[in-house]
Short mmCIF file of C-alpha atoms in Angstrom, two decimals:
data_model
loop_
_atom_site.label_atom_id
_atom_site.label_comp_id
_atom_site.label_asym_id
_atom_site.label_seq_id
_atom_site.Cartn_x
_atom_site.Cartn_y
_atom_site.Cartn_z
CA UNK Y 1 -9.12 -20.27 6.63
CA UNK Y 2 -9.77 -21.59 10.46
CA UNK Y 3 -7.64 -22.84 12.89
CA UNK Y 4 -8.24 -26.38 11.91
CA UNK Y 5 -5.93 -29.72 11.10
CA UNK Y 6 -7.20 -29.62 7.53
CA UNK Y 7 -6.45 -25.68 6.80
CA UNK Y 8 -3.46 -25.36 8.32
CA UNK Y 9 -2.09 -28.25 6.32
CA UNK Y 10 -3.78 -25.83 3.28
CA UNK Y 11 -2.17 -22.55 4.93
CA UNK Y 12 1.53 -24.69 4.95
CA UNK Y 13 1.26 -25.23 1.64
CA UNK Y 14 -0.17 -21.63 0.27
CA UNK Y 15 1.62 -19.42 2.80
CA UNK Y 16 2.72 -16.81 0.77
CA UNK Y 17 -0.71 -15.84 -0.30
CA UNK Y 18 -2.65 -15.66 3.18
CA UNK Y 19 -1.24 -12.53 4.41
CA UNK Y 20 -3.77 -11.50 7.14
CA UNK Y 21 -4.91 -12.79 10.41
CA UNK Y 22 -7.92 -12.14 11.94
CA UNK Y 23 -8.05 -12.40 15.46
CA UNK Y 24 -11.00 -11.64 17.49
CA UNK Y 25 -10.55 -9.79 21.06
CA UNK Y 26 -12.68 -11.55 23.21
CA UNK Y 27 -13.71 -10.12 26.68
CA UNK Y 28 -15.17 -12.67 29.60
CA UNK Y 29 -16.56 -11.66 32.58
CA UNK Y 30 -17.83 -13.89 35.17
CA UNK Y 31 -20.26 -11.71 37.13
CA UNK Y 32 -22.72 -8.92 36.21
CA UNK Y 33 -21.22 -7.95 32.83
CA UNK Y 34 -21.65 -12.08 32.09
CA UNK Y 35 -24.31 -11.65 29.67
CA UNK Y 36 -23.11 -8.30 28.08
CA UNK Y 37 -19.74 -10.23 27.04
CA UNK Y 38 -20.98 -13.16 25.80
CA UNK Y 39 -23.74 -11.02 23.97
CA UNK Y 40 -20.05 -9.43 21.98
CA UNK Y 41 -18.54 -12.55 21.63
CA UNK Y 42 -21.75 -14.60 19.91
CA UNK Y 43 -21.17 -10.80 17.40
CA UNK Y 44 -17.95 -10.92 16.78
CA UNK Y 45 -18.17 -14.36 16.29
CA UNK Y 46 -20.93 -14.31 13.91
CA UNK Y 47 -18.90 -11.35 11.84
CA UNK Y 48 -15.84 -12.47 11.69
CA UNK Y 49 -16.74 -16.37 10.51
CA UNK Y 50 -18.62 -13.96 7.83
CA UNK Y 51 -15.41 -12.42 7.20
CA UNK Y 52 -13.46 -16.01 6.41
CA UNK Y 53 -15.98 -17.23 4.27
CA UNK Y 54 -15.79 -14.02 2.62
CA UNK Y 55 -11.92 -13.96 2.31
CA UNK Y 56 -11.35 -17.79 2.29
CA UNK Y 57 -7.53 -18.45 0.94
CA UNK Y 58 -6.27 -14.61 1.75
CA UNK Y 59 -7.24 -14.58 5.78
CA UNK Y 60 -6.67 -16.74 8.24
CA UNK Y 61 -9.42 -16.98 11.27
CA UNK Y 62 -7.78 -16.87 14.74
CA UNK Y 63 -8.85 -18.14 17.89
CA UNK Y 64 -10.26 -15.66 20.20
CA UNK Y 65 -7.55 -14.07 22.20
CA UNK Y 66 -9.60 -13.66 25.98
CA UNK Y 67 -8.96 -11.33 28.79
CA UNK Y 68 -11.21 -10.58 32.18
CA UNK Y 69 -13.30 -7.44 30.90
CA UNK Y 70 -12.64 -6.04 34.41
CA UNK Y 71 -8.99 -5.80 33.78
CA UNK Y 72 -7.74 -2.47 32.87
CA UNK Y 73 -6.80 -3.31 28.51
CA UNK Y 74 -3.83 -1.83 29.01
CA UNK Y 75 -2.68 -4.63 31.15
CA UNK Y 76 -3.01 -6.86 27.84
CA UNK Y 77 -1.10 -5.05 25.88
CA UNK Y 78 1.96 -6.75 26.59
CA UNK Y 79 0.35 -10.37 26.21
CA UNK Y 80 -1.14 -9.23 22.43
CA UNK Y 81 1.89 -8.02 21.73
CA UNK Y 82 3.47 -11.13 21.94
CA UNK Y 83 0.57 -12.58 19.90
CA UNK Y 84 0.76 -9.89 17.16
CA UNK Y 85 4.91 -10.39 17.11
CA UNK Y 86 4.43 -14.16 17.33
CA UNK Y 87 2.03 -13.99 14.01
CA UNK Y 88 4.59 -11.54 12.43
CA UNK Y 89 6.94 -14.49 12.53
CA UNK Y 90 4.51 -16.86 11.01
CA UNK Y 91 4.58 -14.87 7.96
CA UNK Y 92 1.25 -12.64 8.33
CA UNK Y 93 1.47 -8.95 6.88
CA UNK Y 94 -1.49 -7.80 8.45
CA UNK Y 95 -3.12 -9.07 11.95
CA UNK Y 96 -6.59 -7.45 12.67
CA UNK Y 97 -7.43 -7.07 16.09
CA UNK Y 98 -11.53 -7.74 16.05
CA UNK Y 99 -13.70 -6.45 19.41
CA UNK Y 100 -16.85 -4.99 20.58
CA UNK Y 101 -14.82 -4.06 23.80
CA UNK Y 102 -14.78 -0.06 23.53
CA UNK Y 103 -12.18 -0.26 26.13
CA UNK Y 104 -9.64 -0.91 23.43
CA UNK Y 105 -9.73 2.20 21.85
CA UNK Y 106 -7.89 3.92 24.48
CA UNK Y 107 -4.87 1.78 23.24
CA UNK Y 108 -5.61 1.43 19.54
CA UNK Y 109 -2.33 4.45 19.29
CA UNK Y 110 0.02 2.12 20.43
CA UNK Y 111 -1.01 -0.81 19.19
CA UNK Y 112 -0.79 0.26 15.41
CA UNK Y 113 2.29 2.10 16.37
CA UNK Y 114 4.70 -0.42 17.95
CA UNK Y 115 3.17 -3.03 15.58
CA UNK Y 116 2.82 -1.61 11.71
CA UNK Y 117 0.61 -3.62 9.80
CA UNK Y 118 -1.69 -4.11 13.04
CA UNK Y 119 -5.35 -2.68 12.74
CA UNK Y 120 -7.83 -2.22 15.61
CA UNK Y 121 -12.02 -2.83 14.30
CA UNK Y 122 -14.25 -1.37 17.25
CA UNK Y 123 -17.59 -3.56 16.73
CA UNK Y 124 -20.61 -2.28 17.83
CA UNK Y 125 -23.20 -4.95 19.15
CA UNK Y 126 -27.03 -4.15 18.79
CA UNK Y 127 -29.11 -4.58 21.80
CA UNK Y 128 -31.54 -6.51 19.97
CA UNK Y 129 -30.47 -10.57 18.96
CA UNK Y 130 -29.39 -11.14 15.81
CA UNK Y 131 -30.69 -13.97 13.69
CA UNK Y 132 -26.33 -15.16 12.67
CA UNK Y 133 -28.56 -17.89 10.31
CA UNK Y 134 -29.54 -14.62 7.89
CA UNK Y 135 -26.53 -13.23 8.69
CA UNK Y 136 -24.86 -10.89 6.06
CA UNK Y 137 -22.03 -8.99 5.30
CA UNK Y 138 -21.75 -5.81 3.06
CA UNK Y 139 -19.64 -7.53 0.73
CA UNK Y 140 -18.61 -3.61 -0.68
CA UNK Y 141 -17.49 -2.43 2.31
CA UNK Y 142 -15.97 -5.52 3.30
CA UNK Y 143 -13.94 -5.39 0.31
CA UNK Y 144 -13.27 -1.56 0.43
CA UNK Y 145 -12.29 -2.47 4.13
CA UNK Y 146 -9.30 -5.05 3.42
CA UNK Y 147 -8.20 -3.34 0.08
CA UNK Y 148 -7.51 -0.11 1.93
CA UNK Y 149 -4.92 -1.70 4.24
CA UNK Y 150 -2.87 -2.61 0.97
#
């Protein structure tokens, strides 16, 4: 499901069967790293809109969470911790935290710590573009992926 009028009024009804929110980490940068992190946000993009399609009435699609990309990740942690609690409340089981960002490995510990049910996906972007029109998933592995975390 996306964040949309018209699925949410969906997710109101169904609520107690879309247990998992996807929310993509999204890192902007404004001067030389411009390109680089809008080259992981058109990827993480592309995967995770996959990824609903894929899971359509068990996930619900996020929007983006951004931070600056020159900003130390550990000064987020207390803003997505709020987001993760936040969608803990709403009834979600399992929030996946979706980035290209290396940088968020270095917290990945305490995120899945102070927040059970939280998993971190490190992306890794090709340097060459990818055609998001022939864009495919690995259904398998997809599946394996989100059946694992039950």
């Amino acid at each position: 499901m996306k964040w949309t009028a018209d699925d949410m009024t969906v997710f109101l009804r169904e609520k107690q069967y879309i247990d998992t929110l996807l929310l993509p980490l999204q890192p902007v940068s404004f001067t030389n790293e411009m390109k680089q992190s809008a080259s992981m946000q058109e990827f993480v993009e592309a995967l995770t809109r996959e990824m609903e399609k894929q899971f359509k009435g068990r996930v619900m699609l996020s929007p983006a969470f951004p931070y600056l990309k020159q900003e130390p990740v550990e000064e987020q942690l207390p803003k997505i911790q709020k987001w993760i609690q936040e969608a803990k409340e709403g009834g979600f089981s399992h929030i996946i935290l979706i980035t290209s960002d290396a940088s968020w490995k270095q917290v990945e510990k305490i995120l899945t710590e102070c927040s059970s049910g939280c998993h971190l996906f490190l992306l890794k972007t090709w340097r060459t573009p990818i055609k998001t029109n022939h864009f495919r998933t690995d259904e398998t592995t997809a599946a394996a992926a989100y059946n694992e975390m039950e």
